[in-house]
Amino acid sequence: MNVGPTTPLLPANEAAVAAAARCLVAGGLVAFPTETVYGLGADATNPAAIARLYAAKGRPAFNPLIAHVGDLVAAMRIARFDAQATALAQVFWPGPLTLVLPRTKDCAVADLATAGLDTIAIRVPADPVARAILRAFGGPVVAPSANLSGHVSPTSAAHVQSDLAGRIDLIIDGGAVEVGVESTIVGCFEAPMLLRAGGLPREEIERVLGRRLVQPPDDTSDNGQPLAPGMLAAHYAPRTPVRLNAGRLEAGEALLAFGSVLVPGADTATMILNLSPQSNLAEAAANLFGYLRLLDTTGARGIAVMPVPQHGLGEAINDRLRRAAMGRE
Ligand code: TXA
Ligand code: MG
């Protein structure tokens, strides 16, 4: 594979989709847009490609990947669906929902991609470019977010370039993503479990299930393994210290605002970015990672973040903000 100091970037069109599919067939690594965040795709059945993918991201291989497929029929070849999982897939796919399910016996996805677990995470993305690439390739594609491990997820092709240029084979530029936070992950266990808050609000899932999603027991299961192994505390972290629920601004801080009424001291901010002046949570989610990246480049002493309501997409936004505030190991 030809990985030079830079990586070719193609605007999303038919030729780019064909090039992406060829690259995946050849064992290459292709970044492409999904409706949540940009993903870094590899052939899910090719262990060598998956090993390169972990290396390119600097991601520990005990952290399993999400398999992306074109539809429910393709998903059923690699995982066993019970009635609840089928109901969720029928209502929310394609879309920002990932289901964790038991692998089928003849599941073609490489063990390396699922970190040896007997479950597999699957999603059917809604973004038309992602769908076209999956159709052209014709098999499952594993795709973590296309950032260096530990950075915030990319919501534009430029973010992918700044993290991974020279480390991967191809970037498909489909413009800014629509949702802006990663998919919601539901573990389809006896009691369905919210493994990661994300782009599909919990309330919508609970309405379809007719029951509450249970919370993972303190991020660890019985055997001490994290249930969603990637959800280690400090994960979505900028380099600049992040201070949550700021009631006023301190000297030298930049402000990540929400709503029309700014906190006292805002006039002294080194820079202000407002997630949503109209207090719209969908708009705030779409802006979140891009604004964190921008504020991280200004040399501010810290990033003060105004409170964001906890309902709907606010649960995912606050989850990512908490992780950003825990800083980097
Ligand atoms: O929106 C998204 O989900 C994006 C786009 C590209 O599809 N992908 C994404 O992938 O966020 P990644 O690798 O950054 O996060 C996947 C998460 C990790 O926390 C991982 O530990 C968890 O899914 N996961 C994967 N397989 C799992 C499994 N079998 N059981 C529990 N958690 C699993
Ligand atoms: Mg990620």
mmCIF file of C-alpha atoms and ligand atoms in Angstrom:
data_model
loop_
_atom_site.group_PDB
_atom_site.id
_atom_site.type_symbol
_atom_site.label_atom_id
_atom_site.label_comp_id
_atom_site.label_asym_id
_atom_site.label_seq_id
_atom_site.Cartn_x
_atom_site.Cartn_y
_atom_site.Cartn_z
ATOM 1 C CA MET A 1 0.000 0.000 0.000
ATOM 2 C CA ASN A 2 1.305 3.436 -0.924
ATOM 3 C CA VAL A 3 1.327 5.519 2.238
ATOM 4 C CA GLY A 4 3.425 8.613 1.661
ATOM 5 C CA PRO A 5 3.711 11.717 3.806
ATOM 6 C CA THR A 6 0.259 12.742 2.615
ATOM 7 C CA THR A 7 -2.905 10.805 1.808
ATOM 8 C CA PRO A 8 -4.966 11.450 -1.334
ATOM 9 C CA LEU A 9 -8.284 13.191 -0.669
ATOM 10 C CA LEU A 10 -11.114 12.775 -3.176
ATOM 11 C CA PRO A 11 -14.393 14.716 -3.226
ATOM 12 C CA ALA A 12 -17.265 12.238 -2.802
ATOM 13 C CA ASN A 13 -18.571 11.183 -6.217
ATOM 14 C CA GLU A 14 -19.004 7.964 -8.198
ATOM 15 C CA ALA A 15 -15.313 7.655 -9.089
ATOM 16 C CA ALA A 16 -14.315 8.216 -5.450
ATOM 17 C CA VAL A 17 -16.747 5.535 -4.270
ATOM 18 C CA ALA A 18 -15.263 3.066 -6.779
ATOM 19 C CA ALA A 19 -11.727 3.982 -5.673
ATOM 20 C CA ALA A 20 -12.728 3.486 -2.024
ATOM 21 C CA ALA A 21 -14.147 0.015 -2.751
ATOM 22 C CA ARG A 22 -10.995 -0.999 -4.702
ATOM 23 C CA CYS A 23 -8.812 0.215 -1.858
ATOM 24 C CA LEU A 24 -10.817 -1.825 0.697
ATOM 25 C CA VAL A 25 -10.572 -4.947 -1.501
ATOM 26 C CA ALA A 26 -6.782 -4.459 -1.637
ATOM 27 C CA GLY A 27 -6.589 -4.373 2.172
ATOM 28 C CA GLY A 28 -6.316 -0.580 2.355
ATOM 29 C CA LEU A 29 -7.572 1.948 4.891
ATOM 30 C CA VAL A 30 -10.183 4.458 3.682
ATOM 31 C CA ALA A 31 -11.663 7.334 5.683
ATOM 32 C CA PHE A 32 -15.217 8.168 4.667
ATOM 33 C CA PRO A 33 -18.131 10.240 6.013
ATOM 34 C CA THR A 34 -20.980 8.719 7.982
ATOM 35 C CA GLU A 35 -23.885 10.749 9.378
ATOM 36 C CA THR A 36 -22.341 10.631 12.894
ATOM 37 C CA VAL A 37 -18.584 11.180 12.445
ATOM 38 C CA TYR A 38 -15.976 10.239 9.818
ATOM 39 C CA GLY A 39 -15.019 6.546 9.973
ATOM 40 C CA LEU A 40 -11.754 4.792 9.078
ATOM 41 C CA GLY A 41 -12.798 1.732 7.093
ATOM 42 C CA ALA A 42 -11.092 -1.618 6.517
ATOM 43 C CA ASP A 43 -12.304 -4.968 5.139
ATOM 44 C CA ALA A 44 -13.801 -6.612 8.253
ATOM 45 C CA THR A 45 -12.739 -10.078 7.066
ATOM 46 C CA ASN A 46 -9.069 -9.158 6.475
ATOM 47 C CA PRO A 47 -6.926 -9.507 9.645
ATOM 48 C CA ALA A 48 -3.874 -7.819 8.059
ATOM 49 C CA ALA A 49 -5.925 -4.757 7.107
ATOM 50 C CA ILE A 50 -7.400 -4.622 10.613
ATOM 51 C CA ALA A 51 -3.956 -4.847 12.205
ATOM 52 C CA ARG A 52 -2.873 -1.870 10.065
ATOM 53 C CA LEU A 53 -5.997 -0.001 11.130
ATOM 54 C CA TYR A 54 -5.207 -0.406 14.850
ATOM 55 C CA ALA A 55 -1.637 0.735 14.170
ATOM 56 C CA ALA A 56 -2.694 3.789 12.111
ATOM 57 C CA LYS A 57 -4.967 5.011 14.917
ATOM 58 C CA GLY A 58 -2.610 4.026 17.731
ATOM 59 C CA ARG A 59 -5.586 2.107 19.126
ATOM 60 C CA PRO A 60 -5.158 -0.751 21.607
ATOM 61 C CA ALA A 61 -6.222 -4.038 19.971
ATOM 62 C CA PHE A 62 -8.363 -4.992 22.982
ATOM 63 C CA ASN A 63 -10.795 -2.263 21.918
ATOM 64 C CA PRO A 64 -13.176 -3.883 19.388
ATOM 65 C CA LEU A 65 -14.540 -2.243 16.225
ATOM 66 C CA ILE A 66 -18.026 -1.647 14.832
ATOM 67 C CA ALA A 67 -18.907 -3.629 11.675
ATOM 68 C CA HIS A 68 -20.773 -1.472 9.157
ATOM 69 C CA VAL A 69 -23.152 -3.204 6.737
ATOM 70 C CA GLY A 70 -25.659 -2.098 4.117
ATOM 71 C CA ASP A 71 -28.853 -3.540 5.596
ATOM 72 C CA LEU A 72 -30.481 -5.808 8.160
ATOM 73 C CA VAL A 73 -30.140 -8.886 5.918
ATOM 74 C CA ALA A 74 -26.356 -8.423 5.786
ATOM 75 C CA ALA A 75 -26.314 -7.808 9.559
ATOM 76 C CA MET A 76 -28.145 -11.087 10.171
ATOM 77 C CA ARG A 77 -25.307 -12.994 8.489
ATOM 78 C CA ILE A 78 -22.864 -11.892 11.178
ATOM 79 C CA ALA A 79 -25.030 -11.571 14.330
ATOM 80 C CA ARG A 80 -28.023 -13.240 15.981
ATOM 81 C CA PHE A 81 -31.020 -10.928 16.359
ATOM 82 C CA ASP A 82 -33.719 -11.524 18.972
ATOM 83 C CA ALA A 83 -37.141 -9.850 18.751
ATOM 84 C CA GLN A 84 -36.004 -6.677 20.534
ATOM 85 C CA ALA A 85 -32.901 -6.245 18.386
ATOM 86 C CA THR A 86 -34.962 -6.807 15.238
ATOM 87 C CA ALA A 87 -37.469 -4.175 16.340
ATOM 88 C CA LEU A 88 -34.699 -1.615 16.985
ATOM 89 C CA ALA A 89 -33.026 -2.360 13.647
ATOM 90 C CA GLN A 90 -36.298 -2.045 11.757
ATOM 91 C CA VAL A 91 -37.166 1.306 13.290
ATOM 92 C CA PHE A 92 -33.732 2.985 13.472
ATOM 93 C CA TRP A 93 -31.598 1.564 10.637
ATOM 94 C CA PRO A 94 -30.152 3.114 8.641
ATOM 95 C CA GLY A 95 -29.151 5.596 11.339
ATOM 96 C CA PRO A 96 -26.959 6.478 14.333
ATOM 97 C CA LEU A 97 -27.600 3.286 16.345
ATOM 98 C CA THR A 98 -25.084 0.468 16.973
ATOM 99 C CA LEU A 99 -26.322 -2.875 18.326
ATOM 100 C CA VAL A 100 -24.078 -5.287 20.263
ATOM 101 C CA LEU A 101 -25.254 -8.849 19.592
ATOM 102 C CA PRO A 102 -23.995 -12.450 19.755
ATOM 103 C CA ARG A 103 -21.846 -13.360 16.726
ATOM 104 C CA THR A 104 -23.216 -16.049 14.398
ATOM 105 C CA LYS A 105 -21.201 -19.290 14.182
ATOM 106 C CA ASP A 106 -20.058 -18.578 10.619
ATOM 107 C CA CYS A 107 -19.567 -14.836 11.170
ATOM 108 C CA ALA A 108 -16.965 -13.741 8.579
ATOM 109 C CA VAL A 109 -15.663 -10.812 10.631
ATOM 110 C CA ALA A 110 -12.075 -11.402 11.810
ATOM 111 C CA ASP A 111 -11.574 -12.151 15.537
ATOM 112 C CA LEU A 112 -9.069 -9.306 15.679
ATOM 113 C CA ALA A 113 -11.879 -6.830 14.898
ATOM 114 C CA THR A 114 -14.015 -8.047 17.799
ATOM 115 C CA ALA A 115 -11.075 -8.393 20.229
ATOM 116 C CA GLY A 116 -11.924 -12.064 20.711
ATOM 117 C CA LEU A 117 -15.380 -11.302 22.183
ATOM 118 C CA ASP A 118 -18.325 -13.550 21.317
ATOM 119 C CA THR A 119 -20.395 -10.438 20.643
ATOM 120 C CA ILE A 120 -20.165 -8.041 17.715
ATOM 121 C CA ALA A 121 -21.129 -4.366 17.355
ATOM 122 C CA ILE A 122 -23.019 -3.612 14.116
ATOM 123 C CA ARG A 123 -24.497 -0.574 12.489
ATOM 124 C CA VAL A 124 -26.132 0.402 9.205
ATOM 125 C CA PRO A 125 -25.104 3.999 8.482
ATOM 126 C CA ALA A 126 -27.509 6.441 6.816
ATOM 127 C CA ASP A 127 -25.011 8.710 5.045
ATOM 128 C CA PRO A 128 -25.401 8.257 1.256
ATOM 129 C CA VAL A 129 -21.618 8.190 0.648
ATOM 130 C CA ALA A 130 -21.099 5.525 3.323
ATOM 131 C CA ARG A 131 -23.965 3.506 1.867
ATOM 132 C CA ALA A 132 -22.561 3.761 -1.662
ATOM 133 C CA ILE A 133 -19.141 2.543 -0.482
ATOM 134 C CA LEU A 134 -20.694 -0.394 1.412
ATOM 135 C CA ARG A 135 -22.749 -1.314 -1.665
ATOM 136 C CA ALA A 136 -19.740 -1.110 -3.995
ATOM 137 C CA PHE A 137 -17.529 -3.139 -1.624
ATOM 138 C CA GLY A 138 -20.225 -5.702 -0.885
ATOM 139 C CA GLY A 139 -19.065 -6.959 2.540
ATOM 140 C CA PRO A 140 -18.828 -5.792 6.151
ATOM 141 C CA VAL A 141 -16.489 -2.828 6.792
ATOM 142 C CA VAL A 142 -15.076 -2.172 10.252
ATOM 143 C CA ALA A 143 -14.822 1.552 10.914
ATOM 144 C CA PRO A 144 -13.781 3.255 14.122
ATOM 145 C CA SER A 145 -13.867 7.035 14.193
ATOM 146 C CA ALA A 146 -11.100 8.335 11.868
ATOM 147 C CA ASN A 147 -9.010 10.069 14.555
ATOM 148 C CA LEU A 148 -5.855 9.198 16.426
ATOM 149 C CA SER A 149 -6.785 7.161 19.498
ATOM 150 C CA GLY A 150 -7.597 9.556 22.355
ATOM 151 C CA HIS A 151 -8.450 12.568 20.155
ATOM 152 C CA VAL A 152 -11.943 13.902 19.561
ATOM 153 C CA SER A 153 -13.760 12.268 16.623
ATOM 154 C CA PRO A 154 -13.533 13.960 13.205
ATOM 155 C CA THR A 155 -16.595 15.714 11.811
ATOM 156 C CA SER A 156 -14.918 16.905 8.593
ATOM 157 C CA ALA A 157 -12.352 15.566 6.112
ATOM 158 C CA ALA A 158 -9.934 18.270 7.309
ATOM 159 C CA HIS A 159 -10.052 16.804 10.840
ATOM 160 C CA VAL A 160 -9.201 13.378 9.386
ATOM 161 C CA GLN A 161 -6.275 14.866 7.478
ATOM 162 C CA SER A 162 -4.884 16.610 10.525
ATOM 163 C CA ASP A 163 -4.869 13.315 12.514
ATOM 164 C CA LEU A 164 -4.163 10.629 9.905
ATOM 165 C CA ALA A 165 -2.594 12.050 6.703
ATOM 166 C CA GLY A 166 0.316 9.813 5.706
ATOM 167 C CA ARG A 167 -0.960 6.961 7.913
ATOM 168 C CA ILE A 168 -3.896 5.810 5.752
ATOM 169 C CA ASP A 169 -4.489 5.219 2.028
ATOM 170 C CA LEU A 170 -7.442 7.398 1.023
ATOM 171 C CA ILE A 171 -9.808 10.063 2.387
ATOM 172 C CA ILE A 172 -13.254 10.616 0.860
ATOM 173 C CA ASP A 173 -14.515 14.156 1.493
ATOM 174 C CA GLY A 174 -18.302 14.298 1.854
ATOM 175 C CA GLY A 175 -18.393 17.650 3.653
ATOM 176 C CA ALA A 176 -19.433 18.241 7.251
ATOM 177 C CA VAL A 177 -21.331 15.411 8.951
ATOM 178 C CA GLU A 178 -24.965 15.795 9.979
ATOM 179 C CA VAL A 179 -25.152 14.446 13.548
ATOM 180 C CA GLY A 180 -21.701 15.241 14.966
ATOM 181 C CA VAL A 181 -21.477 12.715 17.828
ATOM 182 C CA GLU A 182 -20.879 8.958 17.499
ATOM 183 C CA SER A 183 -23.686 6.413 17.289
ATOM 184 C CA THR A 184 -25.620 5.333 20.371
ATOM 185 C CA ILE A 185 -24.529 1.801 21.385
ATOM 186 C CA VAL A 186 -27.122 -0.587 22.832
ATOM 187 C CA GLY A 187 -26.098 -3.967 24.219
ATOM 188 C CA CYS A 188 -28.924 -6.367 23.304
ATOM 189 C CA PHE A 189 -28.567 -8.441 26.466
ATOM 190 C CA GLU A 190 -31.463 -9.881 28.494
ATOM 191 C CA ALA A 191 -32.032 -6.360 29.763
ATOM 192 C CA PRO A 192 -31.030 -3.993 26.935
ATOM 193 C CA MET A 193 -28.209 -1.729 28.072
ATOM 194 C CA LEU A 194 -27.060 1.757 27.034
ATOM 195 C CA LEU A 195 -23.332 1.151 26.439
ATOM 196 C CA ARG A 196 -22.701 4.596 24.912
ATOM 197 C CA ALA A 197 -24.972 7.637 24.687
ATOM 198 C CA GLY A 198 -24.818 8.986 21.144
ATOM 199 C CA GLY A 199 -26.578 10.399 18.107
ATOM 200 C CA LEU A 200 -29.875 8.605 18.747
ATOM 201 C CA PRO A 201 -31.457 9.868 22.002
ATOM 202 C CA ARG A 202 -32.146 7.241 24.683
ATOM 203 C CA GLU A 203 -35.795 8.345 24.942
ATOM 204 C CA GLU A 204 -36.516 7.276 21.332
ATOM 205 C CA ILE A 205 -35.027 3.824 21.902
ATOM 206 C CA GLU A 206 -36.943 3.340 25.151
ATOM 207 C CA ARG A 207 -40.190 4.275 23.413
ATOM 208 C CA VAL A 208 -39.716 1.437 20.876
ATOM 209 C CA LEU A 209 -38.607 -1.091 23.513
ATOM 210 C CA GLY A 210 -41.394 -0.112 25.901
ATOM 211 C CA ARG A 211 -38.864 -0.269 28.744
ATOM 212 C CA ARG A 212 -35.954 1.665 30.201
ATOM 213 C CA LEU A 213 -32.406 0.965 29.023
ATOM 214 C CA VAL A 214 -30.282 -0.221 31.928
ATOM 215 C CA GLN A 215 -27.005 1.491 32.789
ATOM 216 C CA PRO A 216 -23.745 -0.518 32.577
ATOM 217 C CA PRO A 217 -22.613 -1.461 36.100
ATOM 218 C CA ASP A 218 -19.892 1.138 36.722
ATOM 219 C CA ASP A 219 -18.267 0.657 33.280
ATOM 220 C CA THR A 220 -17.181 -2.909 34.081
ATOM 221 C CA SER A 221 -18.812 -6.294 33.752
ATOM 222 C CA ASP A 222 -18.478 -9.288 36.106
ATOM 223 C CA ASN A 223 -15.057 -10.340 34.854
ATOM 224 C CA GLY A 224 -13.669 -6.826 35.186
ATOM 225 C CA GLN A 225 -13.665 -6.190 31.427
ATOM 226 C CA PRO A 226 -15.319 -2.947 30.323
ATOM 227 C CA LEU A 227 -18.652 -3.704 28.614
ATOM 228 C CA ALA A 228 -17.928 -1.097 25.938
ATOM 229 C CA PRO A 229 -14.164 -1.388 26.106
ATOM 230 C CA GLY A 230 -13.588 1.910 24.281
ATOM 231 C CA MET A 231 -15.444 3.912 26.869
ATOM 232 C CA LEU A 232 -12.426 4.444 29.084
ATOM 233 C CA ALA A 233 -12.813 7.658 31.023
ATOM 234 C CA ALA A 234 -10.338 10.008 29.317
ATOM 235 C CA HIS A 235 -11.011 9.458 25.647
ATOM 236 C CA TYR A 236 -12.413 12.429 23.810
ATOM 237 C CA ALA A 237 -9.786 14.763 25.144
ATOM 238 C CA PRO A 238 -8.341 18.017 23.780
ATOM 239 C CA ARG A 239 -4.925 19.087 25.099
ATOM 240 C CA THR A 240 -6.234 22.260 26.760
ATOM 241 C CA PRO A 241 -7.835 21.705 30.202
ATOM 242 C CA VAL A 242 -11.650 21.701 30.015
ATOM 243 C CA ARG A 243 -13.771 23.115 32.884
ATOM 244 C CA LEU A 244 -17.442 22.074 32.944
ATOM 245 C CA ASN A 245 -20.609 23.895 34.082
ATOM 246 C CA ALA A 246 -18.757 27.210 34.209
ATOM 247 C CA GLY A 247 -20.838 29.850 36.013
ATOM 248 C CA ARG A 248 -18.346 32.601 35.181
ATOM 249 C CA LEU A 249 -15.227 32.983 33.073
ATOM 250 C CA GLU A 250 -11.732 33.071 34.547
ATOM 251 C CA ALA A 251 -8.757 35.011 33.167
ATOM 252 C CA GLY A 252 -7.146 33.520 30.069
ATOM 253 C CA GLU A 253 -9.974 31.065 29.345
ATOM 254 C CA ALA A 254 -11.783 30.491 26.054
ATOM 255 C CA LEU A 255 -15.551 29.953 26.237
ATOM 256 C CA LEU A 256 -17.620 27.130 24.771
ATOM 257 C CA ALA A 257 -21.064 28.676 25.149
ATOM 258 C CA PHE A 258 -24.616 27.330 24.901
ATOM 259 C CA GLY A 259 -27.753 29.476 24.590
ATOM 260 C CA SER A 260 -28.296 33.192 24.164
ATOM 261 C CA VAL A 261 -27.286 34.380 27.666
ATOM 262 C CA LEU A 262 -23.519 34.199 28.232
ATOM 263 C CA VAL A 263 -21.866 33.762 31.660
ATOM 264 C CA PRO A 264 -20.381 36.753 33.535
ATOM 265 C CA GLY A 265 -16.841 37.515 32.400
ATOM 266 C CA ALA A 266 -17.533 36.276 28.857
ATOM 267 C CA ASP A 267 -16.263 39.625 27.528
ATOM 268 C CA THR A 268 -12.743 38.666 28.715
ATOM 269 C CA ALA A 269 -12.730 35.336 26.830
ATOM 270 C CA THR A 270 -9.757 34.720 24.522
ATOM 271 C CA MET A 271 -12.299 33.282 22.086
ATOM 272 C CA ILE A 272 -16.030 32.421 22.233
ATOM 273 C CA LEU A 273 -17.693 29.672 20.219
ATOM 274 C CA ASN A 274 -21.406 29.078 20.807
ATOM 275 C CA LEU A 275 -22.623 25.476 20.357
ATOM 276 C CA SER A 276 -26.135 26.780 19.733
ATOM 277 C CA PRO A 277 -27.254 30.357 20.416
ATOM 278 C CA GLN A 278 -30.875 29.089 20.071
ATOM 279 C CA SER A 279 -30.266 26.258 22.596
ATOM 280 C CA ASN A 280 -30.883 23.621 19.914
ATOM 281 C CA LEU A 281 -29.282 20.325 20.997
ATOM 282 C CA ALA A 282 -29.005 18.876 17.468
ATOM 283 C CA GLU A 283 -27.100 21.979 16.375
ATOM 284 C CA ALA A 284 -24.922 21.763 19.499
ATOM 285 C CA ALA A 285 -24.049 18.095 18.808
ATOM 286 C CA ALA A 286 -23.104 18.909 15.211
ATOM 287 C CA ASN A 287 -20.774 21.704 16.377
ATOM 288 C CA LEU A 288 -19.273 19.997 19.446
ATOM 289 C CA PHE A 289 -16.127 18.221 18.200
ATOM 290 C CA GLY A 290 -15.193 20.862 15.619
ATOM 291 C CA TYR A 291 -15.442 23.611 18.247
ATOM 292 C CA LEU A 292 -13.386 21.602 20.767
ATOM 293 C CA ARG A 293 -10.690 21.114 18.116
ATOM 294 C CA LEU A 294 -10.717 24.834 17.260
ATOM 295 C CA LEU A 295 -10.581 26.035 20.865
ATOM 296 C CA ASP A 296 -7.746 23.576 21.466
ATOM 297 C CA THR A 297 -5.585 25.461 18.935
ATOM 298 C CA THR A 298 -5.931 28.975 20.399
ATOM 299 C CA GLY A 299 -3.369 28.694 23.206
ATOM 300 C CA ALA A 300 -6.014 29.521 25.827
ATOM 301 C CA ARG A 301 -5.216 28.569 29.444
ATOM 302 C CA GLY A 302 -8.401 26.551 29.617
ATOM 303 C CA ILE A 303 -11.739 25.957 27.935
ATOM 304 C CA ALA A 304 -14.742 26.912 30.101
ATOM 305 C CA VAL A 305 -17.952 25.143 29.085
ATOM 306 C CA MET A 306 -21.441 26.446 29.898
ATOM 307 C CA PRO A 307 -24.045 23.929 31.146
ATOM 308 C CA VAL A 308 -25.906 21.890 28.496
ATOM 309 C CA PRO A 309 -29.312 20.310 29.350
ATOM 310 C CA GLN A 310 -29.150 16.540 29.937
ATOM 311 C CA HIS A 311 -32.191 15.421 27.896
ATOM 312 C CA GLY A 312 -32.260 14.086 24.297
ATOM 313 C CA LEU A 313 -28.910 14.574 22.528
ATOM 314 C CA GLY A 314 -27.734 16.439 25.637
ATOM 315 C CA GLU A 315 -26.901 13.081 27.264
ATOM 316 C CA ALA A 316 -24.309 12.315 24.544
ATOM 317 C CA ILE A 317 -22.993 15.897 24.502
ATOM 318 C CA ASN A 318 -22.491 15.912 28.285
ATOM 319 C CA ASP A 319 -20.871 12.454 28.175
ATOM 320 C CA ARG A 320 -18.274 13.650 25.627
ATOM 321 C CA LEU A 321 -17.709 16.886 27.557
ATOM 322 C CA ARG A 322 -17.098 14.947 30.805
ATOM 323 C CA ARG A 323 -14.504 12.774 29.050
ATOM 324 C CA ALA A 324 -12.873 15.877 27.549
ATOM 325 C CA ALA A 325 -12.668 17.403 31.035
ATOM 326 C CA MET A 326 -10.946 14.331 32.483
ATOM 327 C CA GLY A 327 -7.983 15.143 30.284
ATOM 328 C CA ARG A 328 -5.446 12.854 28.731
ATOM 329 C CA GLU A 329 -3.452 10.106 30.402
HETATM 330 O O1 TXA B 1 -20.806 6.635 15.018
HETATM 331 C C1 TXA B 1 -20.015 5.700 15.183
HETATM 332 O O2 TXA B 1 -20.294 4.702 15.853
HETATM 333 C C2 TXA B 1 -18.640 5.815 14.497
HETATM 334 C C3 TXA B 1 -18.869 5.787 12.990
HETATM 335 C C4 TXA B 1 -17.595 5.824 12.212
HETATM 336 O O3 TXA B 1 -19.643 4.665 12.642
HETATM 337 N N1 TXA B 1 -17.774 4.788 14.927
HETATM 338 C C5 TXA B 1 -17.235 4.755 16.172
HETATM 339 O O4 TXA B 1 -16.354 3.696 16.380
HETATM 340 O O5 TXA B 1 -17.491 5.571 17.024
HETATM 341 P P1 TXA B 1 -15.324 3.669 17.589
HETATM 342 O O6 TXA B 1 -14.437 2.523 17.282
HETATM 343 O O7 TXA B 1 -14.695 4.990 17.762
HETATM 344 O O8 TXA B 1 -16.208 3.290 18.825
HETATM 345 C C6 TXA B 1 -16.771 1.992 18.903
HETATM 346 C C7 TXA B 1 -17.130 1.652 20.309
HETATM 347 C C8 TXA B 1 -15.926 1.453 21.195
HETATM 348 O O9 TXA B 1 -16.197 2.102 22.436
HETATM 349 C C9 TXA B 1 -15.876 -0.057 21.382
HETATM 350 O O10 TXA B 1 -15.291 -0.435 22.580
HETATM 351 C C10 TXA B 1 -17.336 -0.440 21.321
HETATM 352 O O11 TXA B 1 -17.841 0.398 20.308
HETATM 353 N N2 TXA B 1 -17.551 -1.841 20.929
HETATM 354 C C11 TXA B 1 -17.224 -2.449 19.779
HETATM 355 N N3 TXA B 1 -17.531 -3.756 19.798
HETATM 356 C C12 TXA B 1 -18.091 -4.000 21.011
HETATM 357 C C13 TXA B 1 -18.627 -5.157 21.647
HETATM 358 N N4 TXA B 1 -18.655 -6.337 21.047
HETATM 359 N N5 TXA B 1 -19.115 -5.022 22.905
HETATM 360 C C14 TXA B 1 -19.098 -3.819 23.519
HETATM 361 N N6 TXA B 1 -18.613 -2.682 22.961
HETATM 362 C C15 TXA B 1 -18.110 -2.774 21.730
HETATM 363 MG MG MG B 2 -13.658 6.613 18.500
#
